[in-house]
CSV table of C-alpha atoms and ligand atoms in Angstrom, one decimal:
chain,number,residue,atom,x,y,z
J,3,UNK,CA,-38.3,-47.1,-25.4
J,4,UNK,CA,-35.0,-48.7,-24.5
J,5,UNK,CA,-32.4,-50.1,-27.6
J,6,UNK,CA,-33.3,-53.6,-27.7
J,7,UNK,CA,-30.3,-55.3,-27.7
J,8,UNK,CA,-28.9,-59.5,-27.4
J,9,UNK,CA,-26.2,-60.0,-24.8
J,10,UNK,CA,-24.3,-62.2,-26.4
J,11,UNK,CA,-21.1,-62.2,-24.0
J,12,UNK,CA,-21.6,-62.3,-20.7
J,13,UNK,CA,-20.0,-64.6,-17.6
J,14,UNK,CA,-22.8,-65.3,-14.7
J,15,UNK,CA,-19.6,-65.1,-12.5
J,16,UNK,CA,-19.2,-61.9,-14.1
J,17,UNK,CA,-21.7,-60.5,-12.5
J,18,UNK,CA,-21.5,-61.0,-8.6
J,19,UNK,CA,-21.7,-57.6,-7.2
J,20,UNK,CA,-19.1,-57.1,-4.4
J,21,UNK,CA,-22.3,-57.0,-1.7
J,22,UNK,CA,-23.4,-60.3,-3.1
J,23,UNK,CA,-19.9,-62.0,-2.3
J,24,UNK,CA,-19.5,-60.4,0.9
J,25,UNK,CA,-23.3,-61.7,1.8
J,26,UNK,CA,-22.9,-65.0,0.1
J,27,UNK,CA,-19.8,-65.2,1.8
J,28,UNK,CA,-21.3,-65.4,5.1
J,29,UNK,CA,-24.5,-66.8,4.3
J,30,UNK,CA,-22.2,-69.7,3.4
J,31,UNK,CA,-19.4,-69.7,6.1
J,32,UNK,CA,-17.4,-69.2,3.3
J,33,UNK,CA,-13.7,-66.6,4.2
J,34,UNK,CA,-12.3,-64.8,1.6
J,35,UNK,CA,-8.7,-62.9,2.1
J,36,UNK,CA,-10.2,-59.3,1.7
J,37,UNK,CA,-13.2,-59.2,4.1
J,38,UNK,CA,-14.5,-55.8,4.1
J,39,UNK,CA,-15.9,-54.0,1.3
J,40,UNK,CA,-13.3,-51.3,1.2
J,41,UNK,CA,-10.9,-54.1,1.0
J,42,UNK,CA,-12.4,-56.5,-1.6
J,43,UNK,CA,-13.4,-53.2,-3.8
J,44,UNK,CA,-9.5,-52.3,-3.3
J,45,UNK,CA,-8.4,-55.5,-5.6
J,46,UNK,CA,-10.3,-54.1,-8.6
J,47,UNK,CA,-7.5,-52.6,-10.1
J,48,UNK,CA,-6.3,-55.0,-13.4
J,49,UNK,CA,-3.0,-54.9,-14.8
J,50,UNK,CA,-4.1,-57.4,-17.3
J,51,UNK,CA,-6.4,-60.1,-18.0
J,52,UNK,CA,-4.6,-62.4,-15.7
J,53,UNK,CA,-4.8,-60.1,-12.9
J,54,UNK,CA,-8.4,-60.2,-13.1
J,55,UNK,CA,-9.1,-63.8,-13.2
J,56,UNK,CA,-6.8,-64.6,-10.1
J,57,UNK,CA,-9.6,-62.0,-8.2
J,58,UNK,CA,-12.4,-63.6,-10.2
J,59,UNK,CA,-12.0,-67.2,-9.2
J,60,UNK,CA,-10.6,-66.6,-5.8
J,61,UNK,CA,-14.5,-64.8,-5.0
J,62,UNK,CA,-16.1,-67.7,-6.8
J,63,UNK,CA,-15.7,-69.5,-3.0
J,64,UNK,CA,-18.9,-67.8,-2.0
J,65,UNK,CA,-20.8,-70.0,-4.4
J,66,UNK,CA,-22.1,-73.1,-2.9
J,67,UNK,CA,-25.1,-73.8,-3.5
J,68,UNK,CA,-28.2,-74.5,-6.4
J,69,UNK,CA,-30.0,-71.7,-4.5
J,70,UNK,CA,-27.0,-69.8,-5.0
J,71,UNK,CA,-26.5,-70.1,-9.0
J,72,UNK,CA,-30.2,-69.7,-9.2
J,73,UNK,CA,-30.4,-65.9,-6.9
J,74,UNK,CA,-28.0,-64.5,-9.2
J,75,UNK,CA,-29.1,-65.5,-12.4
J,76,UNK,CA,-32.1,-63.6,-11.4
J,77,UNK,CA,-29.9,-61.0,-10.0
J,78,UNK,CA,-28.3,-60.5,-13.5
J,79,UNK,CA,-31.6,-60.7,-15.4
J,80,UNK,CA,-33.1,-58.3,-13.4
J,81,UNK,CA,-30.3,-55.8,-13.9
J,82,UNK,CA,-30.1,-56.7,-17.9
J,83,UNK,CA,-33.7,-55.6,-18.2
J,84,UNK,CA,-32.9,-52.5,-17.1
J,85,UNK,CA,-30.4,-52.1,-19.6
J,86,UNK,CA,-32.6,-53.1,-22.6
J,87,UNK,CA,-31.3,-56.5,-23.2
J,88,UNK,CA,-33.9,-58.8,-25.0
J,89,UNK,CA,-31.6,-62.0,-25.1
J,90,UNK,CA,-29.3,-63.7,-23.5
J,91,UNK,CA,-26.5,-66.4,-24.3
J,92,UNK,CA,-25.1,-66.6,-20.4
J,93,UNK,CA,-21.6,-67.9,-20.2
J,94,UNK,CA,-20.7,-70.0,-16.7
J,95,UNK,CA,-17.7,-72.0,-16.5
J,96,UNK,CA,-18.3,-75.6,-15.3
J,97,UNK,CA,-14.9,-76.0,-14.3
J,98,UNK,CA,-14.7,-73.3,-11.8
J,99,UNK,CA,-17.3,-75.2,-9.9
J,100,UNK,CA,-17.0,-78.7,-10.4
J,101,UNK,CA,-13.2,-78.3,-8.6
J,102,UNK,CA,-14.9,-76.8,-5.7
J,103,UNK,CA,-17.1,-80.2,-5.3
J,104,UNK,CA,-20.6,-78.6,-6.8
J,105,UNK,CA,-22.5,-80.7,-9.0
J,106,UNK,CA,-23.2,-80.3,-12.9
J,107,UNK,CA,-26.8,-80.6,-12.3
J,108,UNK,CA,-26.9,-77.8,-9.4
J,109,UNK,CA,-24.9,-75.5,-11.7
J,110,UNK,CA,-26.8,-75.9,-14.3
J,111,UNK,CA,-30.6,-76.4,-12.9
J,112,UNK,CA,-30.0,-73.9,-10.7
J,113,UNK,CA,-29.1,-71.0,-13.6
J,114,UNK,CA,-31.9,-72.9,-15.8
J,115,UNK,CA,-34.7,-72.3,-13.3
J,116,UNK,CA,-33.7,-69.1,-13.2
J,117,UNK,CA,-33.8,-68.7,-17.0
J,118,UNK,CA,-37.4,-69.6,-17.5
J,119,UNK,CA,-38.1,-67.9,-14.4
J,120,UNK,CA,-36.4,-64.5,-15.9
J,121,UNK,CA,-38.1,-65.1,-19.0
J,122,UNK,CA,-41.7,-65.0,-17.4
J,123,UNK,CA,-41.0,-62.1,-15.2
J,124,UNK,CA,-38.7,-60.1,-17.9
J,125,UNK,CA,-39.3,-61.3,-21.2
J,126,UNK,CA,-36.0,-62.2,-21.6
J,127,UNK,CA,-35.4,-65.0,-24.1
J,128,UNK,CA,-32.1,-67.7,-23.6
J,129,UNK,CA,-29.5,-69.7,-24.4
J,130,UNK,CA,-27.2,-71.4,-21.9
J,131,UNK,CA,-23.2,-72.0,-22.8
J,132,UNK,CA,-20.7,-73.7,-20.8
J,133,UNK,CA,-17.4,-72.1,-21.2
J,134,UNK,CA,-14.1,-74.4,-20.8
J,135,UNK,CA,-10.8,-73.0,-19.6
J,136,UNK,CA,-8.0,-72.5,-21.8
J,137,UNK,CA,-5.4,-73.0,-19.3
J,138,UNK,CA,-6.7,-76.8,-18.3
J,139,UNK,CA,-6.2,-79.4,-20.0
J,140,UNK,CA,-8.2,-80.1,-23.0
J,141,UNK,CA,-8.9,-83.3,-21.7
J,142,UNK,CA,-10.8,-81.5,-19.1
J,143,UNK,CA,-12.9,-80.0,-21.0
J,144,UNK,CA,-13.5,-83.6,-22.8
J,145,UNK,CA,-14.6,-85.0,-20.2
J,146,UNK,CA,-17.1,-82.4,-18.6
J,147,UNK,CA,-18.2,-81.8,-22.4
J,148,UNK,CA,-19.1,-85.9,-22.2
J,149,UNK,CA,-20.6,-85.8,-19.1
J,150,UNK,CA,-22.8,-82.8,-20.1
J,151,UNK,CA,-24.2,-84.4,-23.0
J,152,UNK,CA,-24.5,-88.2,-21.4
J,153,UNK,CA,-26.7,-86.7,-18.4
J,154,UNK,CA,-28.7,-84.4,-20.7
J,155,UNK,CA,-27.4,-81.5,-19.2
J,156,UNK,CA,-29.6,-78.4,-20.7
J,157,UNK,CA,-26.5,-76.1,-22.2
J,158,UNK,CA,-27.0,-74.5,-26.0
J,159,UNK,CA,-23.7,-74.5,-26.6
J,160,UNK,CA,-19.8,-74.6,-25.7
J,161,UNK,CA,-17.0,-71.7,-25.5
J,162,UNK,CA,-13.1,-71.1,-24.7
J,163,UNK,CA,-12.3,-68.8,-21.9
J,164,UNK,CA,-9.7,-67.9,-19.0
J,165,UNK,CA,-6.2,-67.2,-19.7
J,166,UNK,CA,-5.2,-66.8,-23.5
J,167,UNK,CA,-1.8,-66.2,-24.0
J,168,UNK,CA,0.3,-69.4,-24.4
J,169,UNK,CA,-3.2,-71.4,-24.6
J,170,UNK,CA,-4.1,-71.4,-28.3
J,171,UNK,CA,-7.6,-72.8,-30.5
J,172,UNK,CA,-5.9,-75.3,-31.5
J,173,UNK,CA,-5.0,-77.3,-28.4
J,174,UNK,CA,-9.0,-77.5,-28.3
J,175,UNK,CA,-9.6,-78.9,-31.6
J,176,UNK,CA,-11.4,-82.4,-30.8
J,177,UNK,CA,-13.6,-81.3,-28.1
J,178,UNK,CA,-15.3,-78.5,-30.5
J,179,UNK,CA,-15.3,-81.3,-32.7
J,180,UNK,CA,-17.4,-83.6,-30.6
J,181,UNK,CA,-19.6,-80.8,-29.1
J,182,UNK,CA,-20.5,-79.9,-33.3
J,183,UNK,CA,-21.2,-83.4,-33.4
J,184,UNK,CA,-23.3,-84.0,-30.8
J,185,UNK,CA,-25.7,-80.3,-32.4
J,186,UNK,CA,-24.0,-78.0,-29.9
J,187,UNK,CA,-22.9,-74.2,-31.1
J,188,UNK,CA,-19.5,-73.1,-30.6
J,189,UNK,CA,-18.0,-69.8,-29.5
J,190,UNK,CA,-14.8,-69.0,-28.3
J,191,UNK,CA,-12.8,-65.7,-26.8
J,192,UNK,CA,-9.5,-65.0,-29.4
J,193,UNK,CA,-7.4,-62.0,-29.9
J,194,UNK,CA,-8.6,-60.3,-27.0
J,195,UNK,CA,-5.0,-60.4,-25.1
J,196,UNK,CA,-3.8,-63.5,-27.6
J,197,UNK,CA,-2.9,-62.6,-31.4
J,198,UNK,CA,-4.5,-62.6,-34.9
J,199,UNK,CA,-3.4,-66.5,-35.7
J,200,UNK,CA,-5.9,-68.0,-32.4
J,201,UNK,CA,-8.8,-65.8,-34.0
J,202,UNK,CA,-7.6,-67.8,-37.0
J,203,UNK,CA,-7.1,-71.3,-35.3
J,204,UNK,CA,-10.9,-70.6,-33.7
J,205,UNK,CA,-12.6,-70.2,-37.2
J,206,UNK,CA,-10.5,-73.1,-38.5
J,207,UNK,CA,-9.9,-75.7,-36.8
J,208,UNK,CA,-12.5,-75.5,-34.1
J,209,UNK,CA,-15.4,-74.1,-36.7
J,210,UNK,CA,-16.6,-71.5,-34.1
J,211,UNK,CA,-19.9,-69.3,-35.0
J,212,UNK,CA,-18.9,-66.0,-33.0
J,213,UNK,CA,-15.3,-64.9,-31.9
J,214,UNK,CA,-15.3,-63.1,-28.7
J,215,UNK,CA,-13.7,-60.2,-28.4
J,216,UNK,CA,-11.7,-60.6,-31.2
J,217,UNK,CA,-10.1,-56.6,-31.2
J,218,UNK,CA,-7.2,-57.7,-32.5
J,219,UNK,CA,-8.1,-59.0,-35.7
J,220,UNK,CA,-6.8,-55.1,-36.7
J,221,UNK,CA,-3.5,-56.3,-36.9
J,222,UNK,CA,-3.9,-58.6,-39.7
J,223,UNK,CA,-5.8,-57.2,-42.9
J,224,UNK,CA,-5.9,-60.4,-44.6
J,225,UNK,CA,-7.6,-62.0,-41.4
J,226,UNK,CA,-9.9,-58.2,-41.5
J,227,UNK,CA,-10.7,-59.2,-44.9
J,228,UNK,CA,-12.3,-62.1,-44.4
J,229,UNK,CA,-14.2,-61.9,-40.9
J,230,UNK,CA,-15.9,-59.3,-43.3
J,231,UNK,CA,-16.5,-61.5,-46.2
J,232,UNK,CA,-18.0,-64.1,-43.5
J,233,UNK,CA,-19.4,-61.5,-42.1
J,234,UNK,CA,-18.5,-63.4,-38.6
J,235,UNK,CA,-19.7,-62.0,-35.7
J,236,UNK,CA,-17.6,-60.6,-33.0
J,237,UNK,CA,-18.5,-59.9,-29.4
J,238,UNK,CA,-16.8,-56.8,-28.2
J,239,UNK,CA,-16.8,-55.4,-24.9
J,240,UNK,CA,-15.1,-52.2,-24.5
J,241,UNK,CA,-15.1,-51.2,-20.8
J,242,UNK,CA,-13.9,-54.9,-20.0
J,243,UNK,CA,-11.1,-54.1,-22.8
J,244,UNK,CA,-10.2,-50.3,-20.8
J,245,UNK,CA,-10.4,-52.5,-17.8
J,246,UNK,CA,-7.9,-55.1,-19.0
J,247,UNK,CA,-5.7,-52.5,-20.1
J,248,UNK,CA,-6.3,-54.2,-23.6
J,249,UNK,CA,-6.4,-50.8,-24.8
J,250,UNK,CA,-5.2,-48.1,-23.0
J,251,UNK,CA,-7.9,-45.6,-23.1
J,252,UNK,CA,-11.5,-45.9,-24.6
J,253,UNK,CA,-10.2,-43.3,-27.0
J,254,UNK,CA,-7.9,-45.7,-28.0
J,255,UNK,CA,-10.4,-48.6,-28.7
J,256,UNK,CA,-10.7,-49.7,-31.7
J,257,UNK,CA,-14.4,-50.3,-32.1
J,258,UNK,CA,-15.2,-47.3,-35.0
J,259,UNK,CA,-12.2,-48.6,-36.9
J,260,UNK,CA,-13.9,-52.2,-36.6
J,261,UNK,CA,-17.4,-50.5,-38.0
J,262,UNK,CA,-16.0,-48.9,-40.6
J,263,UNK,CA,-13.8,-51.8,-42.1
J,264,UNK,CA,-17.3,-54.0,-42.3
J,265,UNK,CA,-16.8,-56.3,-39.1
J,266,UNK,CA,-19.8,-57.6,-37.8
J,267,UNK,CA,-19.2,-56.2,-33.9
J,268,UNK,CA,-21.8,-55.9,-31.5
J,269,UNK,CA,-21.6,-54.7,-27.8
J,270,UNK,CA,-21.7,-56.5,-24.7
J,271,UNK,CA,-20.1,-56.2,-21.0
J,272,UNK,CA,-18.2,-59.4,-20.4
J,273,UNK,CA,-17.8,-59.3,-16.6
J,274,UNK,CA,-20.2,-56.1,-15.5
J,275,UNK,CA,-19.7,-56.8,-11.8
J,276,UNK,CA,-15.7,-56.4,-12.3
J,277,UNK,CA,-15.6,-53.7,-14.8
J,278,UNK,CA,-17.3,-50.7,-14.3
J,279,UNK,CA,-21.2,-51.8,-15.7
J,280,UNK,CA,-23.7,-53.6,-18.0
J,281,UNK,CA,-24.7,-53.3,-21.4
J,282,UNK,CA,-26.4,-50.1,-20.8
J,283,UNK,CA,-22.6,-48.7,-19.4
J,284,UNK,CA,-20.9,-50.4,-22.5
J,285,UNK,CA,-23.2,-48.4,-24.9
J,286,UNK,CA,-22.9,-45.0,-22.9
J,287,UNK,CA,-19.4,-45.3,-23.3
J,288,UNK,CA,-19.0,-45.9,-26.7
J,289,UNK,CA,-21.8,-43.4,-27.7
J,290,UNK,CA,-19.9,-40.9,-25.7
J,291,UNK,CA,-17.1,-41.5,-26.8
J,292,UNK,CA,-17.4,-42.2,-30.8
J,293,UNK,CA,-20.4,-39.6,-31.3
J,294,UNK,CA,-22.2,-43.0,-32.5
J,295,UNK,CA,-25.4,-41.5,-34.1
J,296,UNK,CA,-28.7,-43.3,-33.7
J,297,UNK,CA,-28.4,-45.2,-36.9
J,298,UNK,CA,-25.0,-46.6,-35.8
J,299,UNK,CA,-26.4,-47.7,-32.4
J,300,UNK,CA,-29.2,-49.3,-34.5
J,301,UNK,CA,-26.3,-51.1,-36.2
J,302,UNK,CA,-24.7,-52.4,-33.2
J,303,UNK,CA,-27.8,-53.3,-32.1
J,304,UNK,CA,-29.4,-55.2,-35.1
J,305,UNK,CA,-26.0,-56.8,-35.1
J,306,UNK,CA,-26.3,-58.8,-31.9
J,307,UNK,CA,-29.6,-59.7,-32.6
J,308,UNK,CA,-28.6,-61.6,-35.9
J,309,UNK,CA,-25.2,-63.1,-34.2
J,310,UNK,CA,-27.4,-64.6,-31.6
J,311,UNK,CA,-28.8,-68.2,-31.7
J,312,UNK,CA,-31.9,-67.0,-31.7
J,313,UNK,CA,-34.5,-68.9,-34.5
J,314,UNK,CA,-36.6,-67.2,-37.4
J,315,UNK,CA,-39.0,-65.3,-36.4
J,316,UNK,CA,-37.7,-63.9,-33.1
J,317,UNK,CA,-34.4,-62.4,-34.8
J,318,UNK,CA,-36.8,-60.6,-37.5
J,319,UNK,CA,-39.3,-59.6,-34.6
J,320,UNK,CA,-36.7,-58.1,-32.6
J,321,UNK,CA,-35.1,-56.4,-35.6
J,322,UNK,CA,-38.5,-55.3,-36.2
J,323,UNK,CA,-38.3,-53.9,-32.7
J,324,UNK,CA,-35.3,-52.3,-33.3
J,325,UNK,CA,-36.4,-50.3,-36.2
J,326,UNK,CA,-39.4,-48.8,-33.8
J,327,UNK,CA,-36.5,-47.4,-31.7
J,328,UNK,CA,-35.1,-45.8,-34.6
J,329,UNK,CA,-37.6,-44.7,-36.2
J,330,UNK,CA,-39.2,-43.3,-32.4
J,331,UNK,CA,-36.5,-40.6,-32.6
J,332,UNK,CA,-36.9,-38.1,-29.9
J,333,UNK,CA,-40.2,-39.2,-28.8
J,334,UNK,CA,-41.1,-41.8,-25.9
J,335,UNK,CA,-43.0,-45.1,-27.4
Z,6,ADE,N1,-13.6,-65.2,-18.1
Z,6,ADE,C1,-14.3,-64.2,-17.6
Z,6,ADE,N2,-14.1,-63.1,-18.3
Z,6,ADE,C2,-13.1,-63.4,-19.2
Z,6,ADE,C3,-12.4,-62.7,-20.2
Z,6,ADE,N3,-12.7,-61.4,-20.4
Z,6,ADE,N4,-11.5,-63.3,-21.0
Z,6,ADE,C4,-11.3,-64.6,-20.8
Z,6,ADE,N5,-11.9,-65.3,-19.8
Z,6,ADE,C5,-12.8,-64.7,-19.1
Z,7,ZN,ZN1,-15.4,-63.0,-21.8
């Protein structure tokens, strides 16, 4: 029996393979400035997070099409059964492909098709959450947020990604208000590169229900103090972090500090196609590397399922599920 576990924090983008650019790319006439394999594999070397989202856009070219958004979606669900996940809240980023002429509705049917399809084939629930960039204008982000909820766009929910440095919560503050007001739930990334006050500017002026990433909430024991009290979720993905150079090695992550001061973390893999695997990876690493006994992986895992959107009784079911795994020790269910 596999750890049943929610992804919570995950970029569809994230997860085009380097074959599926290079076949996409010529499927759709589409060049790219590193056309080889050896050479596109070559520019997976991150300096920062910047240095990984020049790569990351730049190879969302390949991406034309509904058919497109739809094949990987499958892709990724495919590849996140294998890894145990249960649930998914799949990030895309509207804006990405809006600039490059591609409809809302082809975006978005095409990765909701492949949803329900997924769900059928995997058994692998879903929530859908349009991610706006941090480094365009918020006014951006108003107007696709309008757009999505005029047209009846299916999304669950909004978040805050891209570049965070110089981009803080607050610049944000009256789109999360109208998507709250319109019933949609609200996420953002803080303190994964950017410091202690955005994670504070996301819970307060933009009201969000997760914090993703959030590592460096460690640098402010007030801020430490309450995420615990809240008991506010955050998203943590440690080989994206190693990857970023966030932290320097996985030795150095801060994740067992995190458990033992009372945060609510869970795992997840942010960009497995860029960093080095899926949720599976992310929990071999940290297991490896912090001795996490089966209880604590329990933890992690019980923690994502209660952070997700997920309604009573599917969180208590998979919880339920959860405890099975644990209790299965050593034996194969
Ligand atoms: N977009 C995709 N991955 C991201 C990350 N780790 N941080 C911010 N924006 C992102
Ligand atoms: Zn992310």
């Amino acid at each position: 029996m596999k750890l049943p576990v929610a992804e919570l924090h995950i970029h569809l983008e994230g997860t085009l393979e380097p074959e599926a650019i290079l076949r996409l790319a010529a499927q759709n006439g589409v060049t790219l400035p590193w056309p080889s394999l050896e050479q596109l594999r070559e520019q997976y070397d991150f300096s920062n997070l910047q240095s990984f989202l020049d790569l990351f856009y730049t190879n969302l070219a390949v991406l034309r099409t509904r058919a497109d958004f739809h094949e990987i979606t499958l892709a990724y669900l495919r590849r996140a059964e294998a890894a145990g996940v249960r649930h998914v809240e799949l990030f895309f980023d509207p804006q990405a492909h809006l600039e490059r002429g591609i409809g809302l509705g082809e975006v978005v049917g095409g990765i909701r098709e492949a949803l329900h399809e997924g769900e059928k084939r995997f058994g692998i629930t879903h929530k859908l959450i349009a991610c706006f960039w941090r480094h365009a204008p918020a006014a951006s982000a108003m107007e696709i947020l309008r757009t999505l909820i005029a047209e009846g766009h299916d999304v669950d929910g909004i978040g805050l990604d891209s570049s965070e440095l110089g981009y803080p919560p607050a610049l944000f503050r009256e789109v999360f208000d109208y998507a709250r007001d319109h019933g949609l739930h609200v996420v953002a990334h803080a303190g994964e590169e950017g410091p202690p006050e955005y994670i504070v500017q996301a819970l307060d002026l933009l009201k969000v229900e997760r914090i993703d990433h959030g590592i460096r909430c460690l640098e402010d024991p007030t801020l430490v103090e309450r995420l615990v009290a809240e008991q506010m979720p955050l998203t943590v993905c440690p080989l994206s972090n190693v990857r970023l150079r966030t932290v320097d090695t996985m030795a150095d992550h801060p994740l067992r500090q995190m458990l033992e001061a009372g945060l609510k973390v869970s795992i997840h893999s942010d960009d497995p196609a860029y960093f080095g695997g899926y949720l599976d990876a992310n929990f071999a690493a940290v297991i490896g590397q912090f001795e996490l006994s089966r209880e604590e992986q329990a933890v992690l895992a019980r923690n994502s399922i209660e952070s997700s959107f997920l309604e009573e009784p599917a969180k208590s079911r998979l919880c339920a599920e959860v405890d099975l795994w644990l209790s299965a020790e050593g034996r194969d269910l």
